[in-house]
Short mmCIF file of C-alpha atoms in Angstrom, two decimals:
data_model
loop_
_atom_site.label_atom_id
_atom_site.label_comp_id
_atom_site.label_asym_id
_atom_site.label_seq_id
_atom_site.Cartn_x
_atom_site.Cartn_y
_atom_site.Cartn_z
CA UNK A 1 -62.27 -52.38 18.38
CA UNK A 2 -59.61 -51.51 20.96
CA UNK A 3 -58.61 -55.15 21.31
CA UNK A 4 -58.06 -55.40 17.54
CA UNK A 5 -56.23 -52.08 17.27
CA UNK A 6 -54.02 -52.86 20.24
CA UNK A 7 -53.01 -56.19 18.72
CA UNK A 8 -52.14 -54.51 15.40
CA UNK A 9 -50.19 -51.77 17.15
CA UNK A 10 -48.26 -54.18 19.36
CA UNK A 11 -47.38 -56.27 16.33
CA UNK A 12 -45.79 -53.34 14.50
CA UNK A 13 -44.07 -52.00 17.62
CA UNK A 14 -43.03 -55.48 18.84
CA UNK A 15 -44.77 -55.02 22.17
CA UNK A 16 -46.08 -57.79 24.38
CA UNK A 17 -49.72 -58.86 24.22
CA UNK A 18 -50.28 -57.67 27.78
CA UNK A 19 -49.13 -54.10 27.05
CA UNK A 20 -52.45 -52.55 26.00
CA UNK A 21 -52.42 -49.38 28.10
CA UNK A 22 -50.17 -47.74 25.54
CA UNK A 23 -53.11 -47.71 23.10
CA UNK A 24 -55.11 -45.66 25.59
CA UNK A 25 -52.21 -43.26 25.95
CA UNK A 26 -52.09 -42.81 22.18
CA UNK A 27 -55.85 -42.20 22.04
CA UNK A 28 -55.61 -39.62 24.81
CA UNK A 29 -52.85 -37.77 22.95
CA UNK A 30 -54.91 -37.80 19.75
CA UNK A 31 -57.96 -36.50 21.62
CA UNK A 32 -55.87 -33.70 23.13
CA UNK A 33 -54.95 -32.56 19.64
CA UNK A 34 -58.24 -33.04 17.75
CA UNK A 35 -60.86 -31.83 20.23
CA UNK A 36 -61.48 -28.83 22.46
CA UNK A 37 -63.54 -27.81 25.48
CA UNK A 38 -66.15 -30.04 27.07
CA UNK A 39 -66.20 -32.47 24.13
CA UNK A 40 -62.52 -33.20 24.65
CA UNK A 41 -63.00 -33.80 28.37
CA UNK A 42 -65.95 -36.14 27.76
CA UNK A 43 -64.04 -38.19 25.20
CA UNK A 44 -60.97 -38.43 27.44
CA UNK A 45 -63.11 -39.59 30.35
CA UNK A 46 -64.66 -42.34 28.24
CA UNK A 47 -61.26 -43.47 26.96
CA UNK A 48 -59.92 -43.67 30.51
CA UNK A 49 -62.82 -45.92 31.48
CA UNK A 50 -61.92 -48.53 28.85
CA UNK A 51 -60.48 -51.56 30.69
CA UNK A 52 -57.13 -52.36 29.09
CA UNK A 53 -55.06 -53.62 31.99
CA UNK A 54 -52.51 -56.39 31.53
CA UNK A 55 -54.88 -59.08 32.75
CA UNK A 56 -57.76 -57.76 30.62
CA UNK A 57 -55.63 -57.70 27.47
CA UNK A 58 -54.37 -61.22 28.11
CA UNK A 59 -57.90 -62.50 28.76
CA UNK A 60 -59.27 -60.92 25.59
CA UNK A 61 -56.35 -62.25 23.55
CA UNK A 62 -57.03 -65.73 24.90
CA UNK A 63 -60.73 -65.40 24.01
CA UNK A 64 -59.89 -64.34 20.45
CA UNK A 65 -57.41 -67.22 20.12
CA UNK A 66 -59.96 -69.75 21.38
CA UNK A 67 -62.57 -68.44 18.95
CA UNK A 68 -60.19 -68.63 15.98
CA UNK A 69 -59.16 -72.14 16.98
CA UNK A 70 -62.80 -73.18 17.24
CA UNK A 71 -63.57 -71.75 13.79
CA UNK A 72 -60.60 -73.61 12.29
CA UNK A 73 -61.64 -76.87 13.98
CA UNK A 74 -65.19 -76.59 12.66
CA UNK A 75 -63.97 -75.86 9.14
CA UNK A 76 -61.59 -78.84 9.21
CA UNK A 77 -64.33 -81.15 10.48
CA UNK A 78 -66.48 -80.19 7.48
CA UNK A 79 -63.64 -80.68 4.98
CA UNK A 80 -63.56 -83.93 3.03
CA UNK A 81 -59.79 -84.14 3.46
CA UNK A 82 -56.83 -82.09 4.65
CA UNK A 83 -53.13 -81.87 3.90
CA UNK A 84 -50.34 -81.14 6.37
CA UNK A 85 -46.88 -79.58 6.27
CA UNK A 86 -44.48 -80.32 9.10
CA UNK A 87 -41.31 -78.47 10.04
CA UNK A 88 -38.99 -78.62 13.02
CA UNK A 89 -37.18 -75.52 14.20
CA UNK A 90 -35.10 -74.44 17.18
CA UNK A 91 -35.90 -71.24 19.07
CA UNK A 92 -33.54 -68.81 20.82
CA UNK A 93 -33.41 -71.02 23.92
CA UNK A 94 -32.35 -74.11 21.89
CA UNK A 95 -35.75 -75.70 22.43
CA UNK A 96 -37.03 -77.77 19.50
CA UNK A 97 -40.44 -76.68 18.24
CA UNK A 98 -42.62 -78.73 15.91
CA UNK A 99 -44.78 -76.61 13.59
CA UNK A 100 -47.69 -78.18 11.73
CA UNK A 101 -49.55 -76.32 8.99
CA UNK A 102 -52.84 -77.39 7.44
CA UNK A 103 -54.50 -76.75 4.08
CA UNK A 104 -58.00 -77.75 3.02
CA UNK A 105 -61.00 -76.58 1.03
CA UNK A 106 -63.26 -74.50 3.29
CA UNK A 107 -66.85 -75.15 2.23
CA UNK A 108 -68.26 -72.17 4.13
CA UNK A 109 -65.72 -69.67 2.80
CA UNK A 110 -65.75 -71.26 -0.68
CA UNK A 111 -62.00 -71.22 -0.91
CA UNK A 112 -58.82 -72.94 0.20
CA UNK A 113 -57.70 -72.30 3.73
CA UNK A 114 -54.12 -72.37 4.98
CA UNK A 115 -53.40 -72.01 8.68
CA UNK A 116 -51.14 -73.02 11.51
CA UNK A 117 -52.60 -76.15 13.04
CA UNK A 118 -50.38 -76.08 16.09
CA UNK A 119 -46.96 -75.83 17.70
CA UNK A 120 -45.59 -78.56 19.95
CA UNK A 121 -42.44 -78.43 22.06
CA UNK A 122 -40.14 -81.43 21.79
CA UNK A 123 -38.80 -81.52 25.32
CA UNK A 124 -35.77 -83.78 24.90
CA UNK A 125 -34.96 -85.64 21.70
CA UNK A 126 -36.19 -84.95 18.19
CA UNK A 127 -36.26 -88.48 16.81
CA UNK A 128 -38.89 -89.62 14.36
CA UNK A 129 -40.64 -91.43 17.19
CA UNK A 130 -40.83 -88.22 19.26
CA UNK A 131 -42.20 -86.22 16.33
CA UNK A 132 -44.71 -88.99 15.57
CA UNK A 133 -46.05 -88.98 19.14
CA UNK A 134 -46.31 -85.17 19.15
CA UNK A 135 -48.17 -85.25 15.82
CA UNK A 136 -50.60 -87.93 16.99
CA UNK A 137 -51.34 -85.98 20.16
CA UNK A 138 -51.92 -82.76 18.21
CA UNK A 139 -54.36 -84.45 15.81
CA UNK A 140 -56.15 -86.13 18.70
CA UNK A 141 -56.52 -82.86 20.63
CA UNK A 142 -57.98 -81.16 17.54
CA UNK A 143 -60.41 -84.01 16.91
CA UNK A 144 -58.85 -85.00 13.57
CA UNK A 145 -58.69 -88.53 12.23
CA UNK A 146 -55.41 -89.44 10.54
CA UNK A 147 -57.46 -91.08 7.77
CA UNK A 148 -58.68 -87.62 6.75
CA UNK A 149 -55.10 -86.53 6.02
CA UNK A 150 -54.44 -87.02 2.32
CA UNK A 151 -50.79 -85.95 2.19
CA UNK A 152 -47.94 -84.67 4.32
CA UNK A 153 -44.95 -82.56 3.30
CA UNK A 154 -41.69 -82.42 5.25
CA UNK A 155 -38.22 -80.94 4.85
CA UNK A 156 -36.73 -84.35 4.08
CA UNK A 157 -34.71 -84.70 7.29
CA UNK A 158 -33.94 -88.31 8.40
CA UNK A 159 -36.21 -87.94 11.43
CA UNK A 160 -39.03 -87.05 9.03
CA UNK A 161 -38.63 -89.51 6.16
CA UNK A 162 -36.83 -92.50 7.70
CA UNK A 163 -38.58 -95.65 6.44
CA UNK A 164 -38.81 -97.41 9.79
CA UNK A 165 -38.42 -94.82 12.53
CA UNK A 166 -39.11 -91.61 10.64
CA UNK A 167 -42.33 -89.63 11.06
CA UNK A 168 -43.65 -90.50 7.59
CA UNK A 169 -42.88 -94.19 8.00
CA UNK A 170 -44.69 -94.36 11.33
CA UNK A 171 -47.71 -92.47 9.99
CA UNK A 172 -47.94 -94.79 6.97
CA UNK A 173 -48.14 -97.76 9.33
CA UNK A 174 -51.42 -96.26 10.58
CA UNK A 175 -52.50 -94.82 7.22
CA UNK A 176 -50.99 -96.75 4.24
CA UNK A 177 -52.66 -94.47 1.66
CA UNK A 178 -50.94 -91.36 3.04
CA UNK A 179 -48.97 -89.53 0.35
CA UNK A 180 -45.69 -87.94 1.42
CA UNK A 181 -43.69 -85.22 -0.29
CA UNK A 182 -40.43 -83.41 0.20
CA UNK A 183 -40.89 -79.61 0.18
CA UNK A 184 -40.27 -78.44 -3.38
CA UNK A 185 -38.52 -75.23 -2.29
CA UNK A 186 -36.17 -77.23 -0.08
CA UNK A 187 -35.53 -79.68 -2.91
CA UNK A 188 -34.70 -76.93 -5.38
CA UNK A 189 -32.17 -75.53 -2.90
CA UNK A 190 -30.57 -78.97 -2.57
CA UNK A 191 -30.47 -79.36 -6.34
CA UNK A 192 -28.74 -76.00 -6.62
CA UNK A 193 -26.07 -77.07 -4.13
CA UNK A 194 -22.68 -77.00 -5.77
CA UNK A 195 -19.94 -79.59 -5.43
CA UNK A 196 -16.21 -79.81 -6.04
CA UNK A 197 -14.48 -76.71 -7.41
CA UNK A 198 -17.78 -74.84 -7.71
CA UNK A 199 -18.52 -75.26 -4.01
CA UNK A 200 -15.07 -73.84 -3.20
CA UNK A 201 -15.71 -70.83 -5.44
CA UNK A 202 -19.13 -70.22 -3.92
CA UNK A 203 -17.59 -70.45 -0.45
CA UNK A 204 -14.96 -67.87 -1.39
CA UNK A 205 -17.63 -65.48 -2.65
CA UNK A 206 -19.60 -65.93 0.57
CA UNK A 207 -16.46 -65.30 2.66
CA UNK A 208 -15.67 -62.23 0.58
CA UNK A 209 -19.17 -60.84 1.14
CA UNK A 210 -18.94 -61.56 4.86
CA UNK A 211 -15.49 -59.97 5.03
CA UNK A 212 -16.68 -56.76 3.39
CA UNK A 213 -20.07 -56.57 5.07
CA UNK A 214 -19.95 -58.28 8.45
CA UNK A 215 -16.36 -58.13 9.72
CA UNK A 216 -16.41 -54.37 10.30
CA UNK A 217 -19.18 -51.78 10.19
CA UNK A 218 -16.60 -49.16 9.16
CA UNK A 219 -15.40 -51.28 6.25
CA UNK A 220 -18.99 -51.89 5.16
CA UNK A 221 -19.66 -48.14 5.11
CA UNK A 222 -16.45 -47.51 3.18
CA UNK A 223 -17.44 -50.14 0.62
CA UNK A 224 -20.88 -48.63 0.10
CA UNK A 225 -19.44 -45.14 -0.22
CA UNK A 226 -16.85 -46.39 -2.73
CA UNK A 227 -19.46 -48.18 -4.86
CA UNK A 228 -21.59 -45.05 -4.83
CA UNK A 229 -18.67 -42.82 -5.85
CA UNK A 230 -17.72 -44.99 -8.83
CA UNK A 231 -21.39 -45.31 -9.91
CA UNK A 232 -21.42 -49.09 -9.65
CA UNK A 233 -24.51 -51.04 -10.72
CA UNK A 234 -25.28 -51.80 -7.06
CA UNK A 235 -24.26 -50.14 -3.81
CA UNK A 236 -23.65 -53.32 -1.80
CA UNK A 237 -23.01 -57.06 -1.90
CA UNK A 238 -25.62 -59.61 -0.85
CA UNK A 239 -25.33 -62.28 1.82
CA UNK A 240 -26.59 -65.80 1.17
CA UNK A 241 -28.79 -67.83 3.51
CA UNK A 242 -30.01 -71.32 2.52
CA UNK A 243 -33.16 -70.90 4.60
CA UNK A 244 -34.30 -67.56 3.23
CA UNK A 245 -35.60 -66.83 -0.27
CA UNK A 246 -32.35 -65.09 -1.21
CA UNK A 247 -30.72 -67.71 -3.43
CA UNK A 248 -27.20 -68.32 -4.64
CA UNK A 249 -28.26 -67.03 -8.04
CA UNK A 250 -29.11 -63.59 -6.67
CA UNK A 251 -25.83 -63.42 -4.73
CA UNK A 252 -23.82 -64.40 -7.83
CA UNK A 253 -25.72 -61.93 -10.01
CA UNK A 254 -24.90 -59.05 -7.65
CA UNK A 255 -21.27 -60.12 -7.17
CA UNK A 256 -20.60 -60.47 -10.89
CA UNK A 257 -22.09 -57.05 -11.65
CA UNK A 258 -19.75 -55.21 -9.26
CA UNK A 259 -16.74 -57.55 -9.12
CA UNK A 260 -14.40 -55.05 -10.81
CA UNK A 261 -15.39 -52.28 -8.41
CA UNK A 262 -14.90 -54.66 -5.47
CA UNK A 263 -11.47 -55.51 -6.88
CA UNK A 264 -10.52 -51.81 -6.91
CA UNK A 265 -11.79 -51.40 -3.36
CA UNK A 266 -9.69 -54.35 -2.14
CA UNK A 267 -6.58 -52.86 -3.76
CA UNK A 268 -7.08 -49.84 -1.54
CA UNK A 269 -7.25 -52.18 1.48
CA UNK A 270 -4.02 -54.09 0.79
CA UNK A 271 -2.75 -53.54 4.31
CA UNK A 272 -5.10 -56.36 5.39
CA UNK A 273 -3.87 -59.91 4.75
CA UNK A 274 -7.41 -61.13 4.06
CA UNK A 275 -7.91 -58.39 1.50
CA UNK A 276 -4.85 -59.61 -0.40
CA UNK A 277 -6.17 -63.18 -0.39
CA UNK A 278 -9.53 -62.13 -1.82
CA UNK A 279 -7.79 -59.90 -4.33
CA UNK A 280 -5.82 -62.89 -5.60
CA UNK A 281 -9.12 -64.72 -6.07
CA UNK A 282 -10.62 -61.88 -8.11
CA UNK A 283 -7.51 -61.62 -10.30
CA UNK A 284 -7.42 -65.36 -11.06
CA UNK A 285 -8.83 -65.77 -14.58
CA UNK A 286 -9.66 -69.46 -14.14
CA UNK A 287 -11.60 -68.77 -10.95
CA UNK A 288 -13.49 -65.93 -12.59
CA UNK A 289 -14.34 -68.15 -15.57
CA UNK A 290 -15.95 -70.71 -13.27
CA UNK A 291 -17.77 -67.92 -11.45
CA UNK A 292 -19.16 -66.67 -14.76
CA UNK A 293 -20.42 -70.18 -15.49
CA UNK A 294 -22.22 -70.43 -12.15
CA UNK A 295 -24.86 -68.01 -13.39
CA UNK A 296 -26.70 -71.26 -14.21
CA UNK A 297 -27.82 -71.23 -10.59
CA UNK A 298 -29.76 -68.05 -11.33
CA UNK A 299 -32.10 -70.14 -13.47
CA UNK A 300 -32.39 -72.72 -10.68
CA UNK A 301 -33.31 -69.99 -8.20
CA UNK A 302 -36.25 -69.03 -10.42
CA UNK A 303 -38.00 -72.26 -9.40
CA UNK A 304 -37.71 -71.41 -5.70
CA UNK A 305 -38.88 -67.85 -6.27
CA UNK A 306 -41.84 -68.88 -8.42
CA UNK A 307 -43.17 -71.08 -5.64
CA UNK A 308 -43.16 -68.25 -3.10
CA UNK A 309 -45.93 -66.45 -4.97
CA UNK A 310 -49.40 -66.45 -3.50
CA UNK A 311 -52.15 -68.48 -5.16
CA UNK A 312 -49.72 -70.68 -7.05
CA UNK A 313 -51.60 -73.61 -8.55
CA UNK A 314 -50.56 -77.22 -8.91
CA UNK A 315 -50.33 -76.58 -12.64
CA UNK A 316 -47.87 -73.74 -12.06
CA UNK A 317 -45.78 -75.92 -9.78
CA UNK A 318 -45.52 -78.82 -12.20
CA UNK A 319 -44.87 -76.46 -15.10
CA UNK A 320 -41.97 -74.96 -13.13
CA UNK A 321 -40.47 -78.39 -12.57
CA UNK A 322 -40.93 -79.37 -16.21
CA UNK A 323 -39.21 -76.15 -17.25
CA UNK A 324 -35.95 -77.65 -16.04
CA UNK A 325 -35.85 -79.65 -19.24
CA UNK A 326 -34.00 -76.55 -20.42
CA UNK A 327 -30.96 -77.96 -18.64
CA UNK A 328 -30.52 -80.30 -21.61
CA UNK A 329 -30.51 -77.23 -23.84
CA UNK A 330 -27.88 -75.63 -21.60
CA UNK A 331 -25.72 -78.75 -21.88
CA UNK A 332 -25.79 -78.64 -25.69
CA UNK A 333 -25.18 -74.89 -25.69
CA UNK A 334 -22.03 -75.31 -23.58
CA UNK A 335 -20.60 -77.41 -26.39
CA UNK A 336 -21.51 -74.79 -28.97
CA UNK A 337 -22.17 -71.06 -29.18
CA UNK A 338 -22.81 -70.24 -25.48
CA UNK A 339 -26.01 -68.36 -26.33
CA UNK A 340 -27.38 -69.00 -22.84
CA UNK A 341 -24.14 -68.16 -21.05
CA UNK A 342 -23.51 -64.53 -22.03
CA UNK A 343 -21.22 -63.80 -19.08
CA UNK A 344 -19.11 -66.88 -19.76
CA UNK A 345 -18.94 -65.94 -23.45
CA UNK A 346 -17.97 -62.35 -22.62
CA UNK A 347 -15.31 -63.43 -20.14
CA UNK A 348 -13.70 -66.18 -22.25
CA UNK A 349 -14.31 -64.76 -25.73
CA UNK A 350 -15.61 -68.21 -26.64
CA UNK A 351 -12.40 -69.99 -25.56
CA UNK A 352 -13.37 -71.97 -22.47
CA UNK A 353 -10.60 -73.42 -20.35
CA UNK A 354 -12.81 -75.92 -18.53
CA UNK A 355 -15.43 -78.57 -19.41
CA UNK A 356 -18.71 -77.70 -17.68
CA UNK A 357 -20.98 -80.41 -19.09
CA UNK A 358 -20.20 -82.73 -16.17
CA UNK A 359 -21.74 -80.19 -13.80
CA UNK A 360 -24.88 -79.95 -15.95
CA UNK A 361 -25.15 -83.76 -16.12
CA UNK A 362 -25.02 -83.94 -12.34
CA UNK A 363 -27.65 -81.21 -12.09
CA UNK A 364 -29.95 -83.05 -14.50
CA UNK A 365 -29.56 -86.25 -12.48
CA UNK A 366 -30.38 -84.40 -9.26
CA UNK A 367 -33.62 -83.03 -10.69
CA UNK A 368 -34.71 -86.37 -12.07
CA UNK A 369 -34.13 -88.02 -8.69
CA UNK A 370 -35.69 -85.33 -6.53
CA UNK A 371 -38.64 -84.31 -8.68
CA UNK A 372 -39.66 -87.73 -9.94
CA UNK A 373 -42.80 -87.73 -7.77
CA UNK A 374 -43.98 -84.33 -9.02
CA UNK A 375 -45.92 -85.63 -11.98
CA UNK A 376 -49.43 -85.37 -13.28
CA UNK A 377 -50.78 -86.37 -16.69
CA UNK A 378 -50.78 -83.67 -19.35
CA UNK A 379 -54.53 -84.06 -19.93
CA UNK A 380 -55.20 -83.77 -16.20
CA UNK A 381 -53.20 -80.54 -16.07
CA UNK A 382 -55.10 -79.24 -19.09
CA UNK A 383 -58.38 -80.35 -17.53
CA UNK A 384 -57.72 -78.33 -14.37
CA UNK A 385 -56.83 -75.23 -16.37
CA UNK A 386 -59.56 -75.59 -19.00
CA UNK A 387 -61.67 -78.78 -19.10
CA UNK A 388 -63.26 -77.76 -22.40
CA UNK A 389 -59.93 -78.21 -24.21
CA UNK A 390 -59.79 -81.92 -23.32
CA UNK A 391 -61.08 -83.68 -26.43
CA UNK A 392 -59.85 -87.26 -25.95
CA UNK A 393 -62.30 -88.49 -23.31
CA UNK A 394 -60.97 -92.05 -23.24
CA UNK A 395 -57.34 -91.06 -22.77
CA UNK A 396 -58.33 -88.54 -20.10
CA UNK A 397 -60.25 -91.16 -18.12
CA UNK A 398 -57.21 -93.44 -18.32
CA UNK A 399 -54.98 -90.70 -16.85
CA UNK A 400 -57.54 -89.96 -14.15
CA UNK A 401 -57.69 -93.63 -13.21
CA UNK A 402 -53.91 -93.80 -12.89
CA UNK A 403 -53.78 -90.86 -10.48
CA UNK A 404 -57.09 -91.44 -8.67
CA UNK A 405 -57.26 -95.19 -8.13
CA UNK A 406 -60.77 -95.03 -6.71
CA UNK A 407 -62.54 -93.33 -9.65
CA UNK A 408 -64.84 -95.09 -12.10
CA UNK A 409 -63.60 -94.55 -15.66
CA UNK A 410 -67.11 -94.82 -17.15
CA UNK A 411 -68.46 -92.14 -14.77
CA UNK A 412 -65.55 -89.84 -15.57
CA UNK A 413 -66.17 -90.14 -19.31
CA UNK A 414 -69.91 -89.40 -19.02
CA UNK A 415 -69.37 -86.46 -16.66
CA UNK A 416 -66.76 -84.91 -18.93
CA UNK A 417 -69.14 -85.12 -21.89
CA UNK A 418 -71.93 -83.55 -19.81
CA UNK A 419 -69.56 -80.77 -18.76
CA UNK A 420 -68.64 -80.07 -22.39
CA UNK A 421 -72.31 -79.65 -23.24
CA UNK A 422 -72.83 -76.92 -20.60
CA UNK A 423 -72.47 -73.70 -22.59
CA UNK A 424 -72.78 -71.45 -19.52
CA UNK A 425 -69.84 -73.10 -17.79
CA UNK A 426 -67.86 -73.04 -21.01
CA UNK A 427 -68.26 -69.28 -21.21
CA UNK A 428 -67.43 -68.83 -17.51
CA UNK A 429 -64.26 -70.91 -17.83
CA UNK A 430 -62.83 -68.17 -20.03
CA UNK A 431 -63.78 -65.44 -17.55
CA UNK A 432 -62.41 -66.86 -14.28
CA UNK A 433 -59.18 -68.38 -13.02
CA UNK A 434 -59.19 -72.17 -12.41
CA UNK A 435 -59.66 -71.85 -8.64
CA UNK A 436 -62.70 -69.59 -8.93
CA UNK A 437 -64.17 -71.57 -11.82
CA UNK A 438 -64.06 -74.95 -10.09
CA UNK A 439 -64.87 -73.92 -6.54
CA UNK A 440 -67.46 -71.22 -7.13
CA UNK A 441 -69.02 -72.13 -10.47
CA UNK A 442 -68.85 -75.87 -11.11
CA UNK A 443 -69.09 -76.86 -7.45
CA UNK A 444 -72.02 -74.50 -6.85
CA UNK A 445 -73.90 -75.97 -9.81
CA UNK A 446 -73.23 -79.45 -8.45
CA UNK A 447 -74.71 -78.50 -5.08
CA UNK A 448 -77.76 -76.86 -6.66
CA UNK A 449 -78.45 -79.99 -8.70
CA UNK A 450 -77.86 -82.24 -5.66
CA UNK A 451 -75.22 -84.27 -7.50
CA UNK A 452 -71.72 -85.31 -6.49
CA UNK A 453 -69.79 -85.70 -9.72
CA UNK A 454 -66.44 -87.41 -9.57
CA UNK A 455 -64.72 -84.72 -11.64
CA UNK A 456 -65.66 -81.92 -9.25
CA UNK A 457 -64.55 -83.98 -6.28
CA UNK A 458 -61.17 -84.71 -7.89
CA UNK A 459 -60.40 -81.11 -8.69
CA UNK A 460 -61.63 -79.53 -5.44
CA UNK A 461 -59.71 -82.08 -3.40
CA UNK A 462 -56.55 -81.50 -5.39
CA UNK A 463 -56.09 -78.05 -3.81
CA UNK A 464 -55.07 -75.63 -6.51
CA UNK A 465 -53.11 -73.38 -4.16
CA UNK A 466 -49.87 -75.27 -3.71
CA UNK A 467 -46.91 -73.05 -2.80
CA UNK A 468 -44.30 -75.52 -1.58
CA UNK A 469 -46.77 -78.18 -0.57
CA UNK A 470 -48.02 -80.55 -3.27
CA UNK A 471 -51.40 -82.16 -2.69
CA UNK A 472 -53.19 -85.16 -4.13
CA UNK A 473 -56.90 -85.95 -4.23
CA UNK A 474 -58.47 -88.48 -1.94
CA UNK A 475 -62.09 -89.58 -1.57
CA UNK A 476 -64.05 -88.80 1.56
CA UNK A 477 -65.36 -91.62 3.73
CA UNK A 478 -68.78 -91.29 2.09
CA UNK A 479 -67.23 -91.39 -1.38
CA UNK A 480 -65.20 -94.50 -0.57
CA UNK A 481 -68.37 -96.37 0.42
CA UNK A 482 -69.97 -95.78 -2.99
#
């Protein structure tokens, strides 16, 4: 109990793992307040006898870590397949750290498991070859066969996706069936990257926010007080960071809402040369028109935000990507009534001074290029969400065969018909979410009947919790032999 509580307390107070005596001190203070007489003395004596020295805390932490690692290893060994996500980061000492995350269906827990597989230090270089060797060593130390890895997701850096020397290329030499993806959140950020005049405007807005917020703590306080006094919609500007969830769309939304108040504040700061430069930017009608148009990025940011939710399914992910077909609607609207650009319409009164369709065309091209591999047949998506709504058995088996090369179309057709005839499962499909239905209802029935239907295997090995990491189904070694 004390080991667990000390870990929780240290985490919130940002204390080291070896500093456990402070928990005893807290308990003694609590005892002093809650108890009296001999009972208090007895309790304090027992608390003082609890061994929580630095070495004891470190030893217990190591034991807990070893046990958790062992549990994860056992669960992965029992999984039919796993998927990995790889990221490279640099710590405060400029040391490169390779982080590998794993996701798989945990049979014992009857649910999908996501965990940190390991962290490896890249001592010198961070080439694809170095990352490949570190990955191979990590898998070998954890007793994992590369053949059990169905897919891998990276950030798309050259060292990760280079065809010959990149991590993915080297892994595919050992495992040709490995499926690789580029993190969808990272891709959406890249798609939202502006170019040309729009990049210049975004840079000016970022510099303005930094000037008002980060250049001087006094100036930041004055800005917040000013915005509060004039009852502005918000009491501060936002800063943008490509790595964090805070997107360009949110920054633009906040800036546009209080731009007039910021303009008034800058007029009161005209003694500063920088303030005058930013004031000229805010008073330039052409620049403000382009800024009003850039609210489009707010829609783009919705994709990134939607994929940060917990328990996002593969259906949700693909639906989010397909929703960007609205960009075509935006393009047509720019040539017409501006129904979807209310700020641009308000600012220009319908008389635009710039042609924005070129920007939308570029955006559409970016999404087609970057999200081309995020596809799944419409019947397969419907099947995952509600298999009882799939009526065309032949067409469904054709889609399944295209995605899952190893399946038998005849078996898929017969199993789907059998599933449709199960009235109990049909009723339960309306009561539970797809994850619960497939993993706890259909899969359980399969185990009880000692069968291994292809449909169940496909769905449970296409992990429904996706977040930024898309997965694809893959047969186990036993299934491949059939």
